[in-house]
Each structure stands twice: as structure tokens, then as C-alpha cells.
Coordinates of C-alpha atoms in Angstrom, one line a residue:
X19 CA -22.5 154.9 4.1
X20 CA -22.0 158.8 4.2
X21 CA -24.2 161.3 2.8
X22 CA -23.4 161.8 -0.9
X23 CA -23.6 165.2 -1.3
X24 CA -20.9 165.7 1.4
X25 CA -18.9 162.9 -1.0
X26 CA -19.6 164.8 -3.5
X27 CA -18.2 168.1 -2.3
X28 CA -14.8 166.6 -1.0
X29 CA -14.3 164.9 -4.0
X30 CA -14.7 168.5 -5.9
X31 CA -12.7 170.0 -3.1
X32 CA -9.9 167.9 -4.2
X33 CA -10.2 167.5 -8.3
X34 CA -7.6 168.8 -10.3
X35 CA -10.0 172.1 -11.0
X36 CA -9.6 173.4 -7.6
X37 CA -7.0 175.7 -6.1
X38 CA -4.4 174.6 -3.5
X39 CA -6.2 175.8 -0.7
X40 CA -9.3 174.3 -1.6
X41 CA -7.5 171.0 -1.9
X42 CA -6.2 171.2 1.7
X43 CA -9.7 172.1 2.9
X44 CA -10.6 168.7 1.2
X45 CA -7.9 166.6 2.8
X46 CA -8.9 167.9 5.9
X47 CA -12.5 167.3 5.3
X48 CA -12.3 163.8 4.3
X49 CA -11.8 161.9 7.2
X50 CA -14.9 163.9 8.6
X51 CA -17.3 162.9 5.9
X52 CA -16.3 159.0 5.1
X53 CA -15.6 156.3 7.2
X54 CA -12.0 154.8 6.7
X55 CA -13.6 151.2 6.2
X56 CA -15.4 152.7 3.5
X57 CA -14.2 151.6 0.6
X58 CA -16.7 152.7 -2.3
X59 CA -16.7 156.1 -0.9
X60 CA -13.1 156.3 -0.7
X61 CA -12.6 154.8 -4.0
X62 CA -15.0 157.7 -5.6
X63 CA -13.4 160.4 -4.1
X64 CA -9.6 158.7 -5.2
X65 CA -10.3 158.6 -8.7
X66 CA -11.7 162.1 -8.4
X67 CA -8.5 163.6 -6.9
X68 CA -5.6 165.4 -7.8
X69 CA -3.0 163.4 -6.6
X70 CA -0.2 165.1 -7.7
X71 CA -1.3 167.5 -5.0
X72 CA -0.6 164.9 -2.8
X73 CA 3.0 164.1 -4.1
X74 CA 3.9 168.2 -3.5
X75 CA 3.2 167.8 0.1
X76 CA 5.3 165.0 0.2
X77 CA 8.1 166.6 -1.5
X78 CA 7.6 170.2 0.5
X79 CA 8.3 167.8 3.4
X80 CA 11.2 166.1 1.9
X81 CA 12.9 169.4 1.3
X82 CA 12.1 170.7 4.8
X83 CA 14.1 167.6 6.0
X84 CA 16.8 168.3 3.7
X85 CA 17.2 171.9 4.7
X86 CA 17.1 170.7 8.4
X87 CA 20.1 168.3 7.5
X88 CA 21.9 170.6 6.1
X89 CA 21.9 173.3 8.8
X90 CA 22.4 170.8 11.3
X91 CA 19.7 171.9 13.5
X92 CA 19.5 170.3 16.8
X93 CA 15.5 170.0 17.0
X94 CA 13.4 168.0 14.4
X95 CA 11.1 170.3 12.6
X96 CA 7.8 169.6 12.6
X97 CA 6.3 168.5 9.6
X98 CA 2.5 169.1 9.0
X99 CA 2.0 169.1 5.6
X100 CA 4.1 165.7 5.2
X101 CA 1.8 164.1 8.2
X102 CA -1.6 164.8 6.4
X103 CA -0.3 163.5 2.9
X104 CA 1.1 160.2 4.6
X105 CA -2.3 160.1 6.8
X106 CA -4.4 160.5 3.9
X107 CA -2.4 158.1 1.5
X108 CA -2.8 155.6 4.4
X109 CA -6.3 155.3 4.7
X110 CA -6.5 155.0 0.8
X111 CA -3.8 152.2 0.8
X112 CA -5.9 150.1 3.1
X113 CA -8.0 149.1 0.2
X114 CA -6.4 147.1 -2.1
X115 CA -8.6 148.3 -5.2
X116 CA -7.3 151.5 -4.7
X117 CA -3.5 150.6 -3.7
X118 CA -3.6 149.0 -7.0
X119 CA -4.3 152.0 -9.3
X120 CA -1.4 153.9 -11.1
X121 CA -2.1 157.2 -9.2
X122 CA -1.3 155.2 -6.2
X123 CA 1.5 153.1 -7.7
X124 CA 3.1 156.5 -9.1
X125 CA 3.6 157.6 -5.5
X126 CA 5.8 155.0 -4.4
X127 CA 9.0 156.4 -5.1
X128 CA 8.6 159.6 -3.4
X129 CA 7.0 157.4 -0.2
X130 CA 10.4 155.5 -0.7
X131 CA 12.6 158.6 0.1
X132 CA 10.3 159.6 2.6
X133 CA 10.8 156.8 4.5
X134 CA 14.8 157.2 4.0
X135 CA 14.9 160.8 5.4
X136 CA 12.4 161.1 7.8
X137 CA 13.0 160.6 11.6
X138 CA 10.1 161.2 13.3
X139 CA 8.6 158.0 14.3
X140 CA 4.9 158.4 13.9
X141 CA 5.9 159.6 10.5
X142 CA 8.4 156.7 9.7
X143 CA 5.9 154.2 10.8
X144 CA 2.9 155.9 8.9
X145 CA 5.5 155.7 5.5
X146 CA 7.0 152.0 6.2
X147 CA 2.8 151.0 6.7
X148 CA 1.7 152.6 3.2
X149 CA 4.8 150.8 1.4
X150 CA 4.2 147.3 3.1
X151 CA 0.4 147.7 1.9
X152 CA 1.6 148.6 -1.6
X153 CA 4.5 146.1 -2.2
X154 CA 1.3 143.2 -1.1
X155 CA 0.6 144.5 -5.0
X156 CA 2.7 142.8 -7.9
X157 CA 2.8 146.2 -9.7
X158 CA 4.6 147.6 -6.8
X159 CA 7.0 144.8 -6.7
X160 CA 8.0 145.3 -10.5
X161 CA 8.6 149.0 -9.4
X162 CA 10.8 148.8 -7.3
X163 CA 13.1 145.6 -9.5
X164 CA 13.1 147.9 -12.4
X165 CA 14.4 150.9 -10.1
X166 CA 15.8 149.3 -7.4
X167 CA 17.7 152.4 -6.3
X168 CA 14.3 152.8 -4.4
X169 CA 14.7 150.2 -1.8
X170 CA 18.2 150.7 -2.1
X171 CA 17.7 153.7 -0.6
X172 CA 16.2 151.9 2.7
X173 CA 19.1 149.7 3.1
X174 CA 21.7 152.6 3.1
X175 CA 19.6 154.3 5.9
X176 CA 19.9 151.6 7.6
X177 CA 23.7 151.5 8.3
X178 CA 23.4 154.6 10.0
X179 CA 20.3 154.2 12.0
X180 CA 21.2 153.3 16.1
X181 CA 18.0 151.4 16.1
X182 CA 17.2 150.1 12.7
X183 CA 14.9 147.3 14.3
X184 CA 11.7 149.2 12.1
X185 CA 13.6 149.6 9.2
X186 CA 14.7 145.8 9.0
X187 CA 11.4 144.9 9.1
X188 CA 10.3 146.5 6.4
X189 CA 13.6 145.4 4.7
X190 CA 12.4 141.6 5.5
X191 CA 8.9 142.3 3.8
X192 CA 9.9 144.0 0.7
X193 CA 13.0 141.6 -0.4
X194 CA 10.8 138.4 0.6
X195 CA 8.1 140.1 -1.7
X196 CA 10.4 140.9 -4.3
X197 CA 12.2 137.1 -3.9
X198 CA 8.8 135.7 -4.3
X199 CA 7.7 137.4 -7.3
X200 CA 10.9 136.8 -8.7
X201 CA 10.3 132.7 -8.2
X202 CA 6.8 133.0 -9.4
X203 CA 6.8 135.1 -12.6
X204 CA 9.7 133.7 -14.4
X205 CA 13.5 134.9 -14.6
X206 CA 13.0 138.3 -16.5
X207 CA 16.7 139.4 -17.1
X208 CA 16.0 142.9 -15.6
X209 CA 13.8 142.1 -12.6
X210 CA 16.4 139.5 -11.7
X211 CA 19.2 141.9 -12.2
X212 CA 17.2 144.3 -10.1
X213 CA 16.9 141.7 -7.4
X214 CA 20.8 140.6 -7.6
X215 CA 21.6 144.3 -7.2
X216 CA 19.0 144.3 -3.9
X217 CA 20.8 141.4 -2.6
X218 CA 24.2 142.2 -3.2
X219 CA 23.7 146.1 -1.1
X220 CA 21.7 143.9 1.7
X221 CA 24.5 141.5 1.9
X222 CA 27.3 144.2 2.0
X223 CA 25.3 146.1 4.6
X224 CA 25.5 142.5 6.5
X225 CA 29.1 142.5 6.0
X226 CA 30.4 145.7 6.7
X227 CA 27.8 146.4 10.0
X228 CA 29.3 145.9 13.4
X229 CA 26.1 146.6 15.6
X230 CA 22.4 145.1 16.2
X231 CA 21.9 145.6 12.6
X232 CA 24.6 142.7 11.3
X233 CA 22.2 140.6 13.8
X234 CA 18.8 141.6 12.6
X235 CA 19.7 141.3 9.2
X236 CA 20.5 137.6 8.9
X237 CA 16.6 136.5 9.1
X238 CA 15.9 139.3 6.6
X239 CA 18.5 137.6 4.0
X240 CA 17.3 134.0 5.3
X241 CA 13.9 135.2 4.3
X242 CA 15.1 136.7 1.1
X243 CA 16.8 133.6 0.2
X244 CA 14.2 130.8 1.1
X245 CA 11.7 131.5 -2.0
X246 CA 14.2 131.5 -4.7
X247 CA 15.6 128.2 -6.1
X248 CA 18.7 127.6 -8.8
X249 CA 16.5 127.7 -11.8
X250 CA 15.9 131.4 -10.9
X251 CA 19.2 132.2 -11.0
X252 CA 19.9 130.9 -14.4
X253 CA 20.3 134.4 -15.8
X254 CA 23.0 135.9 -18.0
X255 CA 24.7 138.7 -16.3
X256 CA 24.2 137.9 -12.6
X257 CA 27.2 135.7 -12.1
X258 CA 29.4 138.1 -10.0
X259 CA 26.5 139.4 -8.5
X260 CA 25.9 135.9 -7.1
X261 CA 29.7 135.1 -6.2
X262 CA 29.8 138.4 -4.0
X263 CA 26.2 137.6 -2.3
X264 CA 27.7 134.5 -1.5
X265 CA 30.7 135.9 -0.4
X266 CA 29.6 138.3 1.8
X267 CA 26.9 136.5 3.5
X268 CA 29.1 133.3 3.8
X269 CA 32.0 135.5 5.8
X270 CA 29.7 137.3 7.8
X271 CA 27.9 134.2 9.1
X272 CA 31.1 132.3 10.1
X273 CA 32.3 135.3 12.0
X274 CA 28.8 135.5 13.7
X275 CA 29.8 132.0 14.9
X276 CA 33.2 132.8 16.0
X277 CA 32.1 135.1 18.3
X278 CA 31.7 135.1 22.3
X279 CA 28.8 133.3 24.2
X280 CA 26.4 136.6 24.0
X281 CA 26.1 135.9 19.7
X282 CA 25.4 132.1 20.4
X283 CA 21.8 132.9 20.3
X284 CA 22.0 133.9 16.9
X285 CA 24.0 130.5 15.7
X286 CA 21.0 129.1 14.4
X287 CA 19.6 131.8 12.4
X288 CA 23.3 131.7 10.9
X289 CA 22.6 128.1 9.9
X290 CA 19.2 128.2 8.6
X291 CA 21.0 131.5 6.3
X292 CA 23.7 129.5 5.6
X293 CA 21.7 126.4 4.4
X294 CA 20.1 128.5 1.6
X295 CA 23.5 129.5 0.4
X296 CA 24.5 126.1 -0.1
X297 CA 21.2 125.2 -1.8
X298 CA 21.9 128.0 -4.4
X299 CA 25.6 128.6 -4.9
X300 CA 27.6 125.4 -3.5
X301 CA 30.4 126.3 -6.1
X302 CA 30.9 129.7 -4.6
X303 CA 30.4 128.7 -0.7
X304 CA 32.7 126.2 -0.5
X305 CA 35.3 126.6 -3.4
X306 CA 35.5 130.3 -4.0
X307 CA 37.1 131.0 -7.5
X308 CA 38.2 127.6 -8.7
X309 CA 40.8 128.8 -10.7
X310 CA 42.3 130.2 -7.6
X311 CA 41.5 127.0 -5.7
X312 CA 43.3 124.4 -7.4
X313 CA 43.5 122.1 -4.4
X314 CA 42.2 121.2 -0.9
X315 CA 45.4 120.9 0.4
X316 CA 45.6 124.4 1.3
X317 CA 45.9 126.5 4.0
X318 CA 43.1 128.9 3.2
X319 CA 40.6 130.7 5.7
X320 CA 37.6 129.5 3.1
X321 CA 38.5 126.0 4.1
X322 CA 38.8 126.0 7.3
X323 CA 35.3 127.9 7.4
X324 CA 33.8 125.3 5.4
X325 CA 35.5 122.5 7.8
X326 CA 33.6 124.8 11.1
X327 CA 30.3 124.9 9.4
X328 CA 29.7 121.4 8.3
X329 CA 31.2 119.9 11.7
X330 CA 28.8 122.4 13.6
X331 CA 26.0 121.1 10.8
X332 CA 26.6 117.6 11.9
X333 CA 26.2 118.3 15.2
X334 CA 23.3 120.2 15.1
X335 CA 21.7 117.7 13.0
X336 CA 22.4 114.8 15.8
X337 CA 21.4 117.1 18.0
X338 CA 17.9 117.9 16.7
X339 CA 17.4 114.0 16.2
X340 CA 18.1 113.4 19.9
X341 CA 15.2 116.1 20.9
X342 CA 13.2 114.4 18.7
X343 CA 13.7 110.7 19.5
X344 CA 14.3 111.2 23.4
X345 CA 11.4 113.5 24.6
X346 CA 8.2 111.7 24.2
X347 CA 5.5 113.6 22.4
X348 CA 2.5 115.5 24.4
X349 CA -0.1 113.2 24.8
X350 CA -2.7 115.7 25.7
X351 CA -2.8 117.8 22.3
X352 CA -5.6 116.5 20.5
X353 CA -5.8 119.1 17.8
X354 CA -5.2 117.7 14.2
X355 CA -3.3 120.7 13.1
X356 CA -1.2 120.4 15.9
X357 CA -0.7 117.2 16.7
X358 CA 1.6 115.3 19.3
X359 CA 3.5 113.7 16.3
X360 CA 4.0 117.6 14.9
X361 CA 4.9 119.0 18.3
X362 CA 7.6 116.0 18.4
X363 CA 8.7 116.9 14.9
X364 CA 8.7 120.7 15.6
X365 CA 11.8 120.3 18.3
X366 CA 14.1 119.0 15.7
X367 CA 13.5 122.1 13.4
X368 CA 17.2 122.8 12.4
X369 CA 17.5 119.4 11.0
X370 CA 16.2 119.9 7.2
X371 CA 18.8 123.0 7.2
X372 CA 21.5 120.9 8.5
X373 CA 21.0 118.3 5.9
X374 CA 21.1 120.6 3.5
X375 CA 24.1 122.1 4.2
X376 CA 25.8 118.4 4.6
X377 CA 23.7 117.3 1.0
X378 CA 25.0 120.3 -0.8
X379 CA 29.0 119.9 0.5
X380 CA 28.8 115.9 -0.4
X381 CA 27.4 116.9 -4.0
X382 CA 29.5 119.4 -4.5
X383 CA 32.7 117.6 -3.4
X384 CA 31.9 114.9 -5.7
X385 CA 31.9 116.7 -8.8
X386 CA 35.0 119.1 -7.6
X387 CA 37.4 115.4 -7.0
X388 CA 35.8 114.6 -10.7
X389 CA 37.3 117.5 -12.2
X390 CA 40.7 117.4 -10.4
X391 CA 43.7 116.0 -12.7
X392 CA 45.7 112.6 -11.1
X393 CA 48.8 114.9 -10.0
X394 CA 46.2 117.1 -7.9
X395 CA 47.7 117.6 -4.6
X396 CA 44.6 116.9 -2.5
X397 CA 44.3 116.7 1.2
X398 CA 42.3 113.0 1.6
X399 CA 43.2 113.4 5.4
X400 CA 40.9 116.5 5.6
X401 CA 38.1 115.4 3.2
X402 CA 37.8 111.6 5.4
X403 CA 37.8 113.9 8.5
X404 CA 34.4 115.7 7.6
X405 CA 33.5 112.7 5.7
X406 CA 33.8 110.5 9.3
X407 CA 31.5 113.5 10.6
X408 CA 28.9 113.1 8.2
X409 CA 29.1 109.1 8.4
X410 CA 27.9 109.8 12.1
X411 CA 25.3 112.1 11.2
X412 CA 24.0 109.9 8.3
X413 CA 23.7 106.9 10.8
X414 CA 21.6 108.6 12.9
X415 CA 19.4 109.8 10.5
X416 CA 18.9 106.4 9.4
X417 CA 17.9 105.5 13.0
X418 CA 15.3 108.5 12.7
X419 CA 13.6 107.4 9.7
X420 CA 13.2 103.5 11.0
X421 CA 12.4 104.8 14.6
X422 CA 9.7 106.9 12.7
X423 CA 8.2 104.0 11.2
X424 CA 8.7 101.5 14.0
X425 CA 6.3 104.4 15.9
X426 CA 3.3 103.2 14.0
X427 CA 2.9 105.9 11.3
X428 CA 2.3 105.0 7.7
X429 CA 4.4 106.5 5.0
X430 CA 1.9 109.0 4.0
X431 CA 1.1 110.3 7.4
X432 CA 5.0 110.7 7.7
X433 CA 5.3 112.7 5.1
X434 CA 2.1 114.7 5.6
X435 CA 3.2 115.7 8.9
X436 CA 6.7 117.3 7.9
X437 CA 7.4 117.1 4.0
X438 CA 10.4 119.2 4.4
X439 CA 12.0 117.2 6.9
X440 CA 11.2 114.0 4.6
X441 CA 12.6 115.5 1.4
X442 CA 16.0 117.0 3.5
X443 CA 16.7 114.1 4.9
X444 CA 16.3 111.8 2.1
X445 CA 18.2 114.6 0.3
X446 CA 21.1 114.0 2.7
X447 CA 21.3 110.4 2.9
X448 CA 20.6 110.0 -1.2
X449 CA 23.8 111.9 -1.1
X450 CA 25.8 109.8 1.2
X451 CA 24.5 106.4 0.3
X452 CA 25.6 107.5 -3.2
X453 CA 29.3 107.4 -2.2
X454 CA 29.7 104.7 0.8
X455 CA 28.3 101.5 0.9
X456 CA 28.9 101.1 4.5
X457 CA 25.5 102.3 5.4
X458 CA 23.7 100.2 3.1
X459 CA 22.9 97.5 5.2
X460 CA 21.2 99.6 8.2
X461 CA 19.5 102.0 5.5
X462 CA 17.7 98.9 3.9
X463 CA 14.4 99.8 5.9
X464 CA 14.3 103.2 4.2
X465 CA 14.3 101.9 0.6
X466 CA 10.6 100.7 0.9
X467 CA 9.9 104.3 3.0
X468 CA 11.2 105.9 -0.2
X469 CA 9.6 103.8 -2.9
X470 CA 5.8 104.6 -0.9
X471 CA 7.0 108.5 -1.3
X472 CA 7.8 108.4 -4.8
X473 CA 4.6 106.5 -5.4
X474 CA 2.2 108.5 -3.2
X475 CA 3.3 112.0 -3.4
X476 CA 2.9 113.8 -6.2
X477 CA 4.3 117.2 -5.1
X478 CA 7.6 115.9 -3.0
X479 CA 7.8 112.2 -4.8
X480 CA 9.7 113.6 -7.7
X481 CA 12.3 114.9 -5.0
X482 CA 12.7 111.8 -3.4
X483 CA 13.1 110.0 -6.7
X484 CA 15.8 112.5 -7.8
X485 CA 17.6 112.4 -4.9
X486 CA 17.6 108.0 -4.8
X487 CA 18.5 107.6 -8.2
X488 CA 22.1 108.1 -7.6
X489 CA 22.0 105.6 -4.7
X490 CA 20.4 102.9 -6.9
X491 CA 23.0 103.5 -9.5
X492 CA 25.8 103.3 -7.1
X493 CA 24.4 100.3 -5.6
X494 CA 24.5 98.5 -8.6
X495 CA 28.2 99.8 -10.0
X496 CA 29.8 98.3 -6.4
X497 CA 28.3 94.8 -7.5
X498 CA 29.5 95.0 -10.9
X499 CA 26.0 95.4 -12.7
X500 CA 25.6 97.2 -15.9
X501 CA 22.5 100.1 -15.1
X502 CA 21.4 100.2 -18.8
X503 CA 21.0 96.0 -18.8
X504 CA 19.6 96.3 -15.0
X505 CA 16.7 98.7 -16.6
X506 CA 16.4 96.4 -19.3
X507 CA 16.3 92.9 -17.3
X508 CA 13.4 95.0 -15.1
X509 CA 11.3 95.5 -18.0
X510 CA 11.3 92.3 -19.0
X511 CA 10.9 90.8 -15.3
X512 CA 13.9 88.8 -16.0
X513 CA 16.1 89.8 -13.0
X514 CA 19.3 88.1 -12.4
X515 CA 21.7 90.2 -10.1
X516 CA 24.6 88.6 -11.3
X517 CA 27.5 89.9 -9.3
X518 CA 31.2 90.1 -9.8
X519 CA 33.3 87.6 -7.4
X520 CA 34.5 88.6 -4.0
X521 CA 33.5 92.3 -4.4
X522 CA 34.6 93.5 -1.4
X523 CA 32.1 96.9 -1.2
X524 CA 29.3 94.9 -3.0
X525 CA 25.6 97.0 -1.7
X526 CA 23.8 94.3 0.3
X527 CA 20.5 96.4 -1.2
X528 CA 21.2 94.1 -4.6
X529 CA 19.2 91.3 -5.0
X530 CA 16.9 92.6 -2.5
X531 CA 12.7 92.8 -3.0
X532 CA 13.0 96.3 -1.5
X533 CA 15.7 97.5 -3.9
X534 CA 13.6 95.9 -6.9
X535 CA 10.5 98.0 -5.9
X536 CA 12.7 101.1 -5.1
X537 CA 14.4 100.9 -8.8
X538 CA 10.8 100.2 -10.4
X539 CA 9.8 103.6 -8.6
X540 CA 13.0 105.2 -9.3
X541 CA 13.2 104.4 -13.3
X542 CA 9.5 104.9 -13.8
X543 CA 8.4 101.4 -14.6
X544 CA 5.6 99.4 -13.5
X545 CA 6.4 96.9 -10.8
X546 CA 5.1 93.4 -10.8
X547 CA 2.1 94.4 -8.5
X548 CA 1.3 97.2 -10.1
X549 CA 1.0 95.3 -13.5
X550 CA -1.2 92.5 -11.9
X551 CA -3.1 95.0 -10.2
X552 CA -3.9 96.4 -13.8
X553 CA -4.7 93.0 -15.2
X554 CA -7.2 92.5 -12.7
X555 CA -8.9 95.7 -13.0
X556 CA -9.2 95.0 -16.8

């Protein structure tokens, strides 16, 4: 602990009653008097100090930079006052109790301007570090969302930088924090609009850049979209922004995929980013402007792009499963959090993203076809071509889930080790099995797995239930069974499963115990076993 008398002296020098020379002396004295880890003493000094003096030092540094830029000086000007200010703020910001104080939060706009203008590597790194610490607080994120121009300057500055790595790292953190805040704190319209403005600018930078910035922005945008869901985007006034974001990112993703071999290392990142677009805005990703896209028979570039990404997703999904099924798990790994099974599944990390893209297209195409008039000129050959690729991928996914169960794992162990993999593959299968009964026989073992996941997993079971309900409805429809009557039969325990005679595409699920158990779970009804256990417990 520092000497109390020295702390009082330092605090007095930094107070509003002191002259600027005395305040400067206090700033220089502070690191000699107080250790950077002494939070209590630093907080006392910060509460006593005139932070407007720090503000003036930073603004003086900004004016020096602007003057240098206007005179086109070849050598960078030294900025001692700015360096002192940044060094002091950096020490204070390292403690969360100080970082959340209004006097510290008020420095954010100026810090953003410093980070935009300064070219000295050390000063830039220090300014970025301070902002990263401040953005760990919700107050700072609110400031950015309410005044997005602060962060927009950083996006604009990245376009002119030869090596923008430091800036894109900061953007990665800042945009992800903004997205997490939007998702966790409700859809306040003004803040969501601020978020949309930030994403639009970053997406435009991604679309217009031709150097390394384009590739470095791929994971930045993916991390920014990952925390967001469709409900977060249900805000009046951002429809046009959503369309612009989806268009800019989607076209740039395709551009990256069409490049020569030196950019193939970014293809995996592009799949991740594109899957988030599909999850959030499938109507923009696949159809663009529906008023213009009236038929799939148009030879538009966008349709070709969608077909490219879908075929790639199908191929990569199969490759991911092959990597998990062919390579045996490492038997010498015993740690529970990094088990052999987890290591095996890690090799198929791309599967959830590929499955999201495929499921999103299946969901969209079903809705789109329902909207088309009977006279619409639809290119059925193009649709069936894509469906054929998806059918192959779906077959492999069914085999993967069945193989997973055959390895001796319980349904609870499977969803515990990789819930994202389970939910994404069930989402894809759910969309496929709700449109084509050809895979129903092979997928019969998956029904019992889905039933267990709905019942056992309170977190992810609801999603599995949502994805499997259309499959149950479709299976009943193929057999000519009225769904409302079927539910009534379930409740009364009088299942008859009357099929229409000679129904060519009747699902083999209907009439099986596994299908009945899944139906009970999907419709939220107690199965016979559950009713029996309840009676025995009485």
C-alpha cells in the first residue's frame, strides 16, 4: 500500500483547484507513488482528479496529428502529452470499478478519435487496449450503440491502412460486444438501429476492399452475427439495413469462394459467415428482392451463387462426417473435457454450419414455392438438382447419427458432448424429412434419439421438438391421417393409424412405437410409460 501522505499530495495536484502545470506534475508523480495494481489508491486519486485535464491533453494530441496531416509532413510528430494521457488512462481502465465510472466513460468519444488518427504503433495499441477494457462494460457499449459514429470512424480508418490487423482485432471485440448486448438486453429500437448502422458500414468495407482487409473482416463479421437471432432483428426501421447487410456480405462471400487457390484457406470462414446470414435473413440471401425475383427460372447471378454455396455446403457436410467416422478417436486422451469423443467430433466442426445453410434453404424454398401462383414458370430441374445433392448429404447425416448411437453412447451423453452438432443436424434432417419420405425408413432409428433429446434436455430439447414437429405432420399426411384426429387419438390412447389404401409414398414411420413415442413428445403429451410411472408413484 502506498504512503497515504504521498497519495493525498498526488490527488491534490490532480484536483480541479490546481494549475495545469501542477496537474501535469501529478500525472508524472502518480506512477512513482501508486502501484498499478493498487486499485483502492488509484480509485481515490481518480475520484479526486480533474479528468477534463486528461481530455485536454488528448485533444491537444489530436490537433497535433491533424496539423501534421494537413501539412503532409513526412516524419511523424512526437506526441508527449498524448502519450502521458494514454498511459494514465490505461492504468485506471485496468480496474473495472474505475472503468465503469462516468468520468471514465465520458472519455470514450475522444479515445475513439485518437484510435482513428494516431499512427504511432505504441500509442495506437494503447488506445485500442483502453477501449477494449472500457467496452467490457455495458455503459460503454450503450454509448457506442447510441452514437455509432464513434466506432464508424474506426471502420473507415481500416480501409486506408496497409496492415489493418490491429484495427480488425479491435473491431472484432467491439462488434461482438455490441451484438451480445443487443441479444441480452432486448431490442431497444434506437440501439438496434445503431447496431445495424455499424454492421452496414463493416459489410460495405468487406464488399469494397480488395486487399487483406477483406479477408480479415470475414471472422469479424461472423463473430458479430453469431450472438444475434431473428427475434433481435424484429425491429421497425431496419428492414432495408438487413437487406443491405445480407447483400454486401453474401456477394463478397461468393467472390472469395470463386478466387484462385491462394484464398482457399478462407473458404471455411466464409461458410461460417454465410451460415449466419442464412440463419438471420434467408429471404434476402436466397431470393433478394421478391418483387423482382418472381421465378427460379431466371438466369440470374444470385441464383447461381446460391446454388454454388448450397452444393459446397453439401460437399463439406459429407467431408466433415467422413472425418469423424473414418478416423478413430485418440484412445490416450482421458481428460473429461477433452475426451476422445470430443476430439473425434472436433474434426467435424464445419458440419453445424453446413447443416444450417442447407436447412435454411429447405425452409425458404418450401415457403417460396407455396407463394407462387400455379402459372409461375418454375425451373423444377434446378430445384431437383439441388435436392439431389441435399438428399446425399441427408443420407450421410442419418448414417452419422445412427453410428453415433451404435458406438455405445446414450442420448444424454451425445447431446452433452456436442449440443450444437445435434441441434444443427436435427434441424437439417427435420427440414428434409418433412418434404421427402424416401429417407424415412433409414431415419427410423433417429426417432427414438429425438424423443430422448426432447425429454432429457431442457435447454436444447425445445429446438429438437420444433424441428421434428413438421416431420410428424408430414408423415401423417403421407398416410392420409388427419393430424387433429391423430392428436385426439393420442390423448384417448386409441391409436388406429388408418392409412389410405395403396398410398405410394406412405411413411413407414406411422404405426411404429418409435413414431408414437416421438408424437407424444412433440405434442407435449404423456406417453403410456410416463402415465404408468406416474400411477406407480402415487
